[in-house]
CSV table of C-alpha atoms in Angstrom, one decimal:
chain,number,residue,atom,x,y,z
A,1,MET,CA,-52.1,37.3,12.7
A,2,THR,CA,-49.8,34.9,11.0
A,3,VAL,CA,-46.2,35.1,11.4
A,4,ALA,CA,-45.4,36.4,7.9
A,5,THR,CA,-47.7,39.5,9.0
A,6,ALA,CA,-45.6,39.7,13.0
A,7,ALA,CA,-42.1,39.9,11.2
A,8,ALA,CA,-43.0,42.8,8.7
A,9,GLY,CA,-44.7,44.6,12.4
A,10,ARG,CA,-41.5,44.2,14.2
A,11,LEU,CA,-39.7,44.9,10.8
A,12,ARG,CA,-41.5,48.6,10.5
A,13,GLY,CA,-40.7,48.9,14.1
A,14,MET,CA,-36.7,48.6,13.7
A,15,PRO,CA,-35.3,51.2,11.1
A,16,PHE,CA,-31.7,50.1,11.3
A,17,LEU,CA,-32.5,46.2,9.9
A,18,ARG,CA,-34.6,47.2,6.8
A,19,ARG,CA,-31.6,49.3,6.0
A,20,ALA,CA,-29.2,46.6,7.0
A,21,LEU,CA,-31.1,43.8,6.1
A,22,PRO,CA,-30.4,43.6,1.4
A,23,TRP,CA,-26.5,44.8,3.0
A,24,ALA,CA,-27.1,41.1,4.4
A,25,LEU,CA,-28.5,39.8,1.8
A,26,LEU,CA,-26.3,40.7,-1.2
A,27,ILE,CA,-22.9,39.6,1.2
A,28,CYS,CA,-24.2,36.7,1.6
A,29,LEU,CA,-24.5,36.1,-1.9
A,30,LEU,CA,-21.9,37.4,-2.9
A,31,VAL,CA,-20.0,34.9,-0.4
A,32,CYS,CA,-22.4,32.0,-1.7
A,33,LEU,CA,-21.3,33.0,-5.6
A,34,MET,CA,-17.6,33.7,-4.8
A,35,VAL,CA,-16.4,30.1,-2.7
A,36,PRO,CA,-17.0,27.8,-5.6
A,37,LEU,CA,-15.4,30.9,-8.0
A,38,LEU,CA,-12.3,30.5,-4.8
A,39,GLY,CA,-12.2,26.7,-4.9
A,40,GLY,CA,-11.9,27.1,-9.2
A,41,VAL,CA,-9.2,29.3,-9.4
A,42,ALA,CA,-7.6,27.2,-7.1
A,43,LEU,CA,-8.5,24.2,-8.3
A,44,TRP,CA,-7.4,25.8,-11.9
A,45,LEU,CA,-4.0,26.5,-10.2
A,46,ALA,CA,-3.5,23.3,-8.8
A,47,ILE,CA,-3.5,21.5,-11.6
A,48,GLU,CA,-0.9,21.6,-13.8
A,49,PRO,CA,-0.3,19.8,-17.2
A,50,GLN,CA,3.0,17.8,-16.9
A,51,PRO,CA,5.0,15.9,-13.8
A,52,LEU,CA,7.3,18.0,-11.3
A,53,VAL,CA,8.9,14.3,-10.6
A,54,THR,CA,9.3,12.1,-14.0
A,55,GLN,CA,11.4,9.4,-13.3
A,56,THR,CA,11.7,7.7,-9.4
A,57,PRO,CA,14.0,5.4,-8.4
A,58,ALA,CA,13.1,0.8,-8.9
A,59,LEU,CA,13.6,-0.5,-6.0
A,60,SER,CA,16.6,-4.1,-5.8
A,61,PRO,CA,17.2,-7.3,-4.2
A,62,ASP,CA,20.0,-4.6,-2.2
A,63,ASP,CA,16.7,-2.7,-1.6
A,64,ILE,CA,15.2,-5.5,0.6
A,65,GLY,CA,18.3,-6.8,1.4
A,66,ARG,CA,18.7,-3.4,2.9
A,67,ALA,CA,15.3,-2.6,4.8
A,68,ARG,CA,15.3,-6.2,6.2
A,69,GLN,CA,18.1,-5.2,8.6
A,70,MET,CA,16.8,-2.1,9.7
A,71,LEU,CA,13.4,-3.6,10.5
A,72,ALA,CA,16.1,-7.0,12.0
A,73,ARG,CA,17.5,-3.6,13.8
A,74,ASN,CA,14.6,-1.9,15.2
A,75,ASP,CA,12.5,-5.1,16.0
A,76,PRO,CA,10.6,-3.4,19.1
A,77,ARG,CA,9.8,-7.0,20.2
A,78,GLY,CA,11.9,-8.2,23.4
A,79,LYS,CA,12.8,-4.2,23.3
A,80,LEU,CA,12.2,-1.9,26.9
A,81,PRO,CA,9.8,0.9,26.5
A,82,GLY,CA,10.9,4.8,26.8
A,83,ILE,CA,14.0,4.1,25.7
A,84,GLN,CA,15.2,6.5,23.1
A,85,ARG,CA,16.4,4.9,19.9
A,86,SER,CA,17.2,6.4,16.6
A,87,VAL,CA,17.3,4.6,12.9
A,88,VAL,CA,18.8,6.4,9.8
A,89,LEU,CA,17.0,6.6,6.2
A,90,SER,CA,18.8,7.8,3.2
A,91,GLN,CA,17.2,9.6,0.8
A,92,ARG,CA,16.7,6.7,-0.7
A,93,ASP,CA,14.9,5.3,1.3
A,94,LEU,CA,12.9,8.0,2.1
A,95,GLU,CA,11.8,8.6,-2.4
A,96,LEU,CA,11.4,4.5,-2.0
A,97,LEU,CA,9.0,4.9,1.1
A,98,ALA,CA,7.5,7.7,-0.3
A,99,ASN,CA,6.9,6.0,-3.7
A,100,GLN,CA,5.5,2.8,-2.4
A,101,ALA,CA,3.0,4.3,-0.2
A,102,GLY,CA,1.8,6.1,-3.2
A,103,ARG,CA,1.0,3.5,-4.7
A,104,ARG,CA,-0.9,2.4,-2.0
A,105,LEU,CA,-3.4,4.9,-0.9
A,106,GLY,CA,-3.1,7.0,-5.0
A,107,ASN,CA,-4.7,4.2,-6.6
A,108,PRO,CA,-6.4,1.7,-4.6
A,109,LEU,CA,-8.9,1.7,-7.6
A,110,GLY,CA,-6.9,2.8,-10.4
A,111,SER,CA,-9.3,5.7,-11.1
A,112,LEU,CA,-5.6,7.9,-10.2
A,113,GLY,CA,-2.1,7.0,-11.7
A,114,GLU,CA,0.6,7.1,-9.3
A,115,LEU,CA,2.2,9.2,-7.2
A,116,GLN,CA,6.1,10.1,-8.5
A,117,ALA,CA,8.2,11.8,-5.1
A,118,ARG,CA,11.5,12.3,-5.0
A,119,VAL,CA,13.1,13.7,-1.5
A,120,ARG,CA,16.2,15.7,-1.0
A,121,LEU,CA,18.0,16.1,2.2
A,122,GLN,CA,20.6,18.7,3.3
A,123,PRO,CA,22.0,19.6,6.8
A,124,GLY,CA,19.2,21.3,8.2
A,125,LEU,CA,16.5,21.2,5.6
A,126,ALA,CA,14.1,18.6,3.0
A,127,VAL,CA,13.1,19.2,-0.2
A,128,ILE,CA,9.8,17.4,-0.8
A,129,GLN,CA,8.6,16.8,-4.6
A,130,ALA,CA,6.2,14.5,-5.8
A,131,SER,CA,3.5,14.2,-8.8
A,132,LEU,CA,0.4,12.7,-9.4
A,133,PRO,CA,-1.3,12.1,-12.2
A,134,LEU,CA,-4.9,12.6,-13.0
A,135,ALA,CA,-5.7,10.1,-15.8
A,136,GLY,CA,-9.4,9.4,-15.7
A,137,ILE,CA,-10.7,12.6,-13.9
A,138,GLY,CA,-11.5,15.3,-16.4
A,139,PRO,CA,-9.3,16.7,-18.7
A,140,GLY,CA,-6.2,15.0,-17.2
A,141,GLY,CA,-3.0,17.1,-16.2
A,142,TRP,CA,-0.9,16.0,-12.9
A,143,ILE,CA,-1.1,17.6,-9.1
A,144,ASN,CA,2.3,18.9,-8.4
A,145,LEU,CA,3.5,18.9,-4.4
A,146,ASP,CA,7.0,20.9,-3.6
A,147,ALA,CA,7.2,20.9,-0.6
A,148,VAL,CA,10.4,22.5,2.1
A,149,LEU,CA,10.5,21.2,6.0
A,150,HIS,CA,12.7,22.8,8.3
A,151,GLN,CA,14.7,21.4,11.4
A,152,THR,CA,13.9,22.1,14.5
A,153,ASP,CA,14.3,20.7,18.0
A,154,THR,CA,11.5,18.3,17.6
A,155,LEU,CA,9.1,17.4,14.0
A,156,PRO,CA,10.0,19.0,11.2
A,157,SER,CA,8.0,22.0,10.9
A,158,VAL,CA,6.8,23.3,6.7
A,159,GLU,CA,8.7,25.8,5.3
A,160,ARG,CA,7.3,26.3,2.6
A,161,LEU,CA,4.5,24.2,0.0
A,162,ARG,CA,3.0,24.5,-3.4
A,163,VAL,CA,0.6,23.2,-5.0
A,164,GLY,CA,0.9,23.5,-8.4
A,165,ARG,CA,0.9,26.9,-8.7
A,166,LEU,CA,-1.5,27.4,-5.4
A,167,PRO,CA,1.0,28.4,-2.6
A,168,VAL,CA,0.0,27.5,1.1
A,169,PRO,CA,1.1,29.0,3.8
A,170,GLY,CA,3.4,26.8,5.9
A,171,TRP,CA,0.9,26.9,9.4
A,172,LEU,CA,-2.2,25.9,7.0
A,173,ALA,CA,0.1,23.3,5.2
A,174,GLU,CA,0.2,21.6,9.5
A,175,ALA,CA,-3.0,22.6,10.3
A,176,LEU,CA,-4.2,21.0,7.3
A,177,LEU,CA,-2.2,17.7,7.7
A,178,PRO,CA,-4.4,15.7,10.4
A,179,ARG,CA,-7.6,16.7,8.1
A,180,LEU,CA,-5.5,14.5,5.2
A,181,LEU,CA,-4.3,11.5,6.7
A,182,GLY,CA,-7.6,11.2,8.1
A,183,ALA,CA,-9.1,11.6,4.4
A,184,LEU,CA,-6.8,9.0,3.2
A,185,GLU,CA,-7.0,6.7,6.7
A,186,LEU,CA,-4.5,7.6,8.3
A,187,GLY,CA,-5.0,9.4,11.0
A,188,ALA,CA,-4.5,6.3,13.6
A,189,GLN,CA,-0.7,5.6,11.7
A,190,GLY,CA,0.0,9.4,11.6
A,191,GLU,CA,-0.7,9.7,15.9
A,192,LEU,CA,1.5,7.1,16.3
A,193,ALA,CA,3.8,8.2,14.8
A,194,GLN,CA,3.6,11.6,16.9
A,195,ARG,CA,3.7,8.8,19.7
A,196,LEU,CA,7.3,7.2,18.5
A,197,VAL,CA,9.0,9.7,17.6
A,198,SER,CA,10.1,13.0,19.4
A,199,ARG,CA,12.8,14.3,16.8
A,200,VAL,CA,14.0,14.0,13.4
A,201,THR,CA,17.5,15.6,11.5
A,202,PHE,CA,18.5,16.7,8.4
A,203,ARG,CA,22.0,15.8,7.1
A,204,SER,CA,23.5,15.4,4.0
A,205,GLN,CA,21.4,12.6,2.1
A,206,GLN,CA,19.8,11.8,5.2
A,207,ALA,CA,17.6,11.6,7.4
A,208,VAL,CA,17.9,10.6,11.4
A,209,LEU,CA,14.8,9.5,13.3
A,210,VAL,CA,14.8,9.2,17.4
A,211,TYR,CA,11.7,7.8,18.6
A,212,ALA,CA,10.7,5.7,20.8
A,213,TRP,CA,8.7,2.7,21.6
A,214,PRO,CA,5.0,3.0,23.8
A,215,ASP,CA,4.6,0.0,26.1
A,216,ASP,CA,3.1,-3.4,24.4
A,217,PRO,CA,4.3,-2.0,21.3
A,218,GLU,CA,3.5,-5.0,19.9
A,219,GLN,CA,-0.2,-4.7,20.1
A,220,ALA,CA,0.0,-0.8,19.3
A,221,LEU,CA,1.5,-1.9,15.5
A,222,SER,CA,-1.0,-4.0,15.1
A,223,ASN,CA,-4.4,-1.9,16.4
A,224,THR,CA,-2.5,1.7,13.8
A,225,LEU,CA,-1.8,-1.4,11.2
A,226,LEU,CA,-4.9,-3.3,10.5
A,227,PRO,CA,-8.2,-1.2,12.8
A,228,PRO,CA,-11.2,-2.5,14.6
A,229,ALA,CA,-13.0,-2.8,11.1
A,230,GLU,CA,-10.1,-4.8,9.3
A,231,GLN,CA,-9.4,-7.0,11.5
A,232,GLN,CA,-12.9,-7.7,12.1
A,233,ARG,CA,-12.9,-8.6,8.3
A,234,LEU,CA,-9.8,-10.4,8.9
A,235,LYS,CA,-12.1,-12.2,11.7
A,236,ALA,CA,-14.3,-13.3,9.2
A,237,TYR,CA,-11.8,-15.2,6.8
A,238,ALA,CA,-9.7,-16.8,9.6
A,239,GLU,CA,-13.2,-18.5,10.5
A,240,ARG,CA,-14.0,-19.5,7.1
A,241,LEU,CA,-10.5,-21.3,7.0
A,242,ALA,CA,-10.8,-22.5,9.9
A,243,GLN,CA,-14.2,-24.6,9.2
A,244,LEU,CA,-12.5,-25.2,5.5
A,245,SER,CA,-9.5,-27.2,6.8
A,246,ALA,CA,-11.7,-28.5,9.3
A,247,GLU,CA,-13.9,-30.2,6.0
A,248,LEU,CA,-10.4,-30.7,3.8
A,249,SER,CA,-9.1,-32.1,6.6
A,250,PRO,CA,-10.7,-34.0,9.7
A,251,PRO,CA,-10.0,-34.9,12.8
A,252,GLY,CA,-8.9,-38.8,13.2
A,253,SER,CA,-7.7,-38.8,9.2
A,254,ARG,CA,-4.7,-38.6,7.4
A,255,PRO,CA,-4.6,-35.3,5.7
A,256,GLY,CA,-3.3,-35.2,1.8
A,257,PRO,CA,-2.2,-31.7,-0.4
A,258,VAL,CA,-4.8,-29.3,-0.9
A,259,SER,CA,-4.9,-27.9,-3.9
A,260,MET,CA,-4.4,-23.7,-3.2
A,261,SER,CA,-7.1,-23.9,-5.9
A,262,GLN,CA,-9.6,-25.7,-3.9
A,263,LEU,CA,-9.7,-22.4,-1.3
A,264,LEU,CA,-9.8,-19.6,-3.5
A,265,ALA,CA,-13.5,-20.7,-4.6
A,266,PRO,CA,-14.7,-20.7,-1.5
A,267,VAL,CA,-12.7,-17.7,0.6
A,268,PHE,CA,-13.5,-15.3,-2.9
A,269,THR,CA,-17.8,-17.1,-2.5
A,270,LEU,CA,-17.4,-15.1,1.1
A,271,ALA,CA,-15.5,-11.9,-0.4
A,272,ARG,CA,-18.6,-11.7,-2.8
A,273,ALA,CA,-20.9,-12.0,-0.1
A,274,ARG,CA,-20.0,-9.5,1.4
A,275,SER,CA,-19.1,-6.3,-1.0
A,276,THR,CA,-21.5,-3.5,-1.8
A,277,ASP,CA,-19.5,-1.9,-4.4
A,278,ALA,CA,-15.8,-2.0,-5.5
A,279,GLU,CA,-14.2,0.5,-2.6
A,280,SER,CA,-15.7,-2.8,-0.1
A,281,ALA,CA,-14.5,-5.2,-2.3
A,282,ALA,CA,-11.5,-4.1,-2.7
A,283,ARG,CA,-10.6,-4.1,1.0
A,284,GLU,CA,-12.5,-7.7,1.1
A,285,ASN,CA,-10.0,-9.2,-1.1
A,286,ARG,CA,-7.0,-7.8,0.7
A,287,ALA,CA,-8.0,-8.9,3.6
A,288,ALA,CA,-9.1,-12.6,1.7
A,289,LEU,CA,-5.2,-13.0,0.0
A,290,LEU,CA,-4.3,-11.9,3.8
A,291,ALA,CA,-6.3,-15.1,5.9
A,292,LEU,CA,-4.7,-17.0,2.7
A,293,ALA,CA,-0.7,-16.6,3.1
A,294,PHE,CA,-0.9,-16.7,6.0
A,295,LEU,CA,-2.4,-20.4,5.9
A,296,VAL,CA,-0.6,-21.5,3.0
A,297,ASN,CA,2.9,-20.4,5.5
A,298,GLY,CA,1.5,-22.3,8.3
A,299,ARG,CA,1.8,-19.2,10.6
A,300,GLY,CA,-1.6,-18.5,12.8
A,301,LEU,CA,-2.2,-14.0,12.1
A,302,SER,CA,-1.3,-14.3,15.4
A,303,ALA,CA,1.8,-13.6,14.6
A,304,ILE,CA,0.6,-9.7,13.2
A,305,LEU,CA,-2.4,-9.5,15.2
A,306,PRO,CA,-2.3,-10.4,19.2
A,307,ALA,CA,-6.3,-10.7,19.0
A,308,ALA,CA,-6.4,-13.3,16.9
A,309,ARG,CA,-5.4,-15.7,19.3
A,310,GLU,CA,-8.7,-15.5,20.2
A,311,TRP,CA,-10.0,-16.8,16.9
A,312,PRO,CA,-10.7,-20.0,16.1
A,313,GLN,CA,-7.4,-21.5,14.2
A,314,PRO,CA,-7.4,-23.4,10.9
A,315,GLN,CA,-6.1,-27.0,10.8
A,316,PRO,CA,-2.8,-27.4,9.0
A,317,LEU,CA,-3.0,-28.1,5.7
A,318,ALA,CA,-0.6,-29.5,2.5
A,319,VAL,CA,-1.1,-26.6,0.7
A,320,THR,CA,-0.1,-27.1,-3.2
A,321,LEU,CA,-0.3,-26.1,-6.4
A,322,ALA,CA,1.6,-28.1,-9.8
A,323,GLY,CA,2.9,-30.5,-6.8
A,324,ARG,CA,4.9,-28.0,-5.1
A,325,ARG,CA,4.0,-26.8,-2.0
A,326,ASP,CA,6.1,-24.2,-1.7
A,327,THR,CA,4.4,-22.7,-5.1
A,328,PRO,CA,1.5,-21.3,-3.4
A,329,GLN,CA,3.6,-19.6,-1.0
A,330,HIS,CA,5.4,-17.5,-3.3
A,331,TYR,CA,2.0,-16.5,-5.3
A,332,LEU,CA,-0.3,-15.2,-2.3
A,333,VAL,CA,2.6,-13.6,-1.0
A,334,SER,CA,3.6,-11.9,-4.1
A,335,ALA,CA,-0.8,-11.6,-4.4
A,336,THR,CA,-0.7,-9.5,-0.7
A,337,LEU,CA,1.8,-7.4,-1.1
A,338,ALA,CA,0.5,-6.6,-4.7
A,339,ALA,CA,-3.1,-5.9,-3.3
A,340,GLU,CA,-1.8,-3.9,-0.7
A,341,GLY,CA,-0.5,-1.6,-3.4
A,342,GLY,CA,3.1,-3.3,-3.5
A,343,GLY,CA,2.8,-4.3,-7.1
A,344,PRO,CA,6.9,-3.1,-7.8
A,345,LEU,CA,7.6,-4.4,-3.7
A,346,ALA,CA,6.2,-7.6,-4.4
A,347,ASP,CA,8.3,-8.8,-7.7
A,348,ALA,CA,11.7,-6.9,-5.8
A,349,ILE,CA,10.8,-9.1,-2.7
A,350,GLY,CA,10.6,-12.3,-5.0
A,351,LEU,CA,13.8,-11.3,-7.0
A,352,TYR,CA,15.6,-10.8,-3.9
A,353,LYS,CA,15.0,-14.3,-2.1
A,354,GLU,CA,16.2,-15.8,-5.6
A,355,VAL,CA,19.7,-13.7,-5.3
A,356,GLN,CA,19.6,-14.7,-1.7
A,357,ASP,CA,18.9,-18.8,-2.3
A,358,SER,CA,21.5,-18.7,-5.6
A,359,ARG,CA,23.8,-17.4,-2.4
A,360,GLY,CA,23.6,-20.5,-0.4
A,361,GLY,CA,20.4,-21.4,-0.1
A,362,SER,CA,18.4,-23.5,-2.6
A,363,GLY,CA,19.2,-21.8,-5.7
A,364,PHE,CA,17.6,-19.5,-8.4
A,365,SER,CA,14.0,-20.6,-9.4
A,366,PHE,CA,13.0,-19.5,-12.2
A,367,ASN,CA,9.8,-21.7,-11.0
A,368,ASP,CA,10.0,-19.1,-7.9
A,369,LEU,CA,10.0,-16.7,-9.7
A,370,ALA,CA,6.7,-17.5,-12.1
A,371,ALA,CA,4.8,-18.2,-9.2
A,372,ASP,CA,5.4,-14.4,-8.1
A,373,ARG,CA,4.9,-12.3,-11.2
A,374,ALA,CA,1.3,-14.3,-11.1
A,375,GLY,CA,0.9,-13.8,-7.6
A,376,THR,CA,1.8,-10.3,-8.5
A,377,ARG,CA,-0.9,-9.9,-10.7
A,378,LEU,CA,-3.5,-11.5,-9.4
A,379,GLY,CA,-2.4,-9.0,-6.0
A,380,GLN,CA,-3.5,-6.7,-9.1
A,381,LEU,CA,-6.4,-7.4,-10.6
A,382,ALA,CA,-7.6,-7.7,-6.7
A,383,VAL,CA,-8.0,-4.1,-6.5
A,384,ARG,CA,-8.1,-2.3,-9.6
A,385,GLN,CA,-10.7,-4.7,-10.4
A,386,PRO,CA,-11.8,-6.4,-7.1
A,387,GLN,CA,-15.9,-7.5,-8.7
A,388,LEU,CA,-14.4,-9.1,-11.7
A,389,LEU,CA,-12.7,-10.4,-9.5
A,390,GLN,CA,-14.3,-11.5,-7.2
A,391,ALA,CA,-16.7,-12.9,-10.0
A,392,ARG,CA,-14.3,-15.5,-11.2
A,393,LEU,CA,-12.4,-16.7,-8.4
A,394,ALA,CA,-15.5,-17.4,-6.8
A,395,GLN,CA,-16.3,-19.9,-9.4
A,396,PRO,CA,-14.5,-23.7,-9.1
A,397,LEU,CA,-11.3,-23.0,-11.0
A,398,ALA,CA,-8.3,-25.7,-12.0
A,399,GLU,CA,-4.6,-25.2,-11.3
A,400,ALA,CA,-3.3,-24.3,-15.3
A,401,ASP,CA,-6.0,-20.9,-14.8
A,402,LEU,CA,-3.8,-19.9,-11.5
A,403,LEU,CA,-0.2,-21.0,-13.2
A,404,PRO,CA,0.3,-21.5,-16.7
A,405,SER,CA,3.4,-24.8,-16.8
A,406,VAL,CA,6.7,-24.1,-15.5
A,407,ALA,CA,8.0,-27.2,-15.2
A,408,ASP,CA,10.9,-26.4,-18.2
A,409,LEU,CA,11.7,-23.0,-16.5
A,410,PRO,CA,15.8,-23.4,-15.2
A,411,GLU,CA,16.3,-23.6,-10.8
A,412,GLY,CA,18.3,-24.5,-8.6
A,413,LEU,CA,21.0,-22.7,-10.3
A,414,PRO,CA,23.8,-21.6,-7.4
A,415,GLU,CA,24.9,-18.5,-8.3
A,416,PRO,CA,28.2,-18.7,-10.2
A,417,GLU,CA,26.5,-21.0,-12.9
A,418,PHE,CA,23.4,-18.4,-12.9
A,419,ARG,CA,25.2,-16.1,-13.8
A,420,ARG,CA,27.4,-18.3,-15.9
A,421,ARG,CA,24.2,-19.0,-18.2
A,422,TYR,CA,22.0,-15.5,-17.7
A,423,GLY,CA,24.6,-13.1,-16.4
A,424,GLY,CA,23.0,-11.2,-13.5
A,425,ILE,CA,19.2,-9.5,-13.5
A,426,ASP,CA,19.7,-7.0,-15.8
A,427,ALA,CA,21.3,-8.8,-18.4
A,428,PRO,CA,20.0,-10.0,-22.4
A,429,ALA,CA,19.2,-13.7,-21.3
A,430,TYR,CA,18.2,-12.9,-18.3
A,431,ARG,CA,16.1,-10.7,-19.8
A,432,ARG,CA,14.3,-12.7,-22.8
A,433,LEU,CA,13.6,-15.6,-20.0
A,434,THR,CA,11.4,-13.0,-18.1
A,435,ASP,CA,10.0,-12.1,-20.4
A,436,GLU,CA,8.9,-15.1,-21.8
A,437,ILE,CA,7.6,-16.0,-18.6
A,438,GLU,CA,5.2,-12.5,-18.5
A,439,ALA,CA,4.1,-14.1,-22.2
A,440,ARG,CA,2.6,-17.4,-20.7
A,441,LEU,CA,0.5,-15.3,-17.7
A,442,ASP,CA,-0.4,-13.6,-21.1
A,443,ARG,CA,-1.7,-16.1,-22.1
A,444,LEU,CA,-4.2,-17.5,-18.8
A,445,PRO,CA,-6.9,-15.3,-19.2
A,446,LEU,CA,-7.8,-14.8,-15.4
A,447,LEU,CA,-4.4,-12.8,-15.3
A,448,ALA,CA,-3.9,-11.2,-19.2
A,449,PRO,CA,-3.7,-7.8,-18.5
A,450,PRO,CA,-7.0,-6.0,-19.9
A,451,ARG,CA,-7.8,-4.9,-23.9
């Protein structure tokens, strides 16, 4: 007797099952048809033809200065764990943070546009709106988010959420948040934030975060910001740079200057060999730039990652570009920041440093500003066209491939002289010179915008 014959015999002896089976099959068929239909309706409701947020604040040197002061006041080093502290964030601070996070997360390979966010704070409530363009996906359109957070005795709760025209219950939004953070590879950061922050209070145009550092905060932060996979990736480049520095500066020899162009080819040859697709290439490029930035600035990766103290350490190198040691520092720091999604952040930090230099340092330098902009372009290419950039950088490079001639640009300008000649960073004379810098960068095949 076959299995099918035996099953049929059992069904003949069970009339209820014989009657229920066709209905069960029909219900299963309807569910199979309804799930994609409901998903399609939800997607149709979520996508809108116009953005909810059309204008967001731009980073300024003053924003960078305020952020530096805030970080200095809340530096975990030397702080006792478990002691409650508080930090006040303005409405503008939160908007800038949200937009910066959107650049880092929403556009890793240029397939999406940049997320734009708006934050409005009032006593007890926060209204957060965001728009993400779907350029390059289907017919385009916008994903618009409109959320209202309600203050509680601890962390805020979601009072209302709409995705386009699709309402999402608050309880469902909170239940899906861990899954969303996991999909964005931010699960560890979300867990750390919940461990640190015990209460959030909303005031008029301000939010107050009450937090306490855990035991060994440096280790907790490094493991959160650089997950184990990222740490292993960085280790590969630290080992390669240690090997390379030993070749360029053998023990007992008098080290001479090393051009930044000599470092890029071997490091990005390794990045190319370790990459399997565009996504992995972008990750490798980020790690390569970060390791290079710490090398040229004379600081080891142990400054941000305690585990790096056990890695091979590179020999000190006098890395130069255009005959200067500060130019590679500007270039690679800006490249690293841009590769992390912070093109505007890299530009603002570079401009902030020049403004500070004009107020008592070495003076405002358009040479340094050109190196910042060149680095920003390289960092953006590292994640938007990662495999193409790897192929280009893995080849022998001349310094002129990385930076145009900028020796004629003004530098060492004290603030009064800078303002007398250029009128400030928003004046036409300043803009004309920065436009000239952009035009020179456009003429470099490596850094030219895609046509």
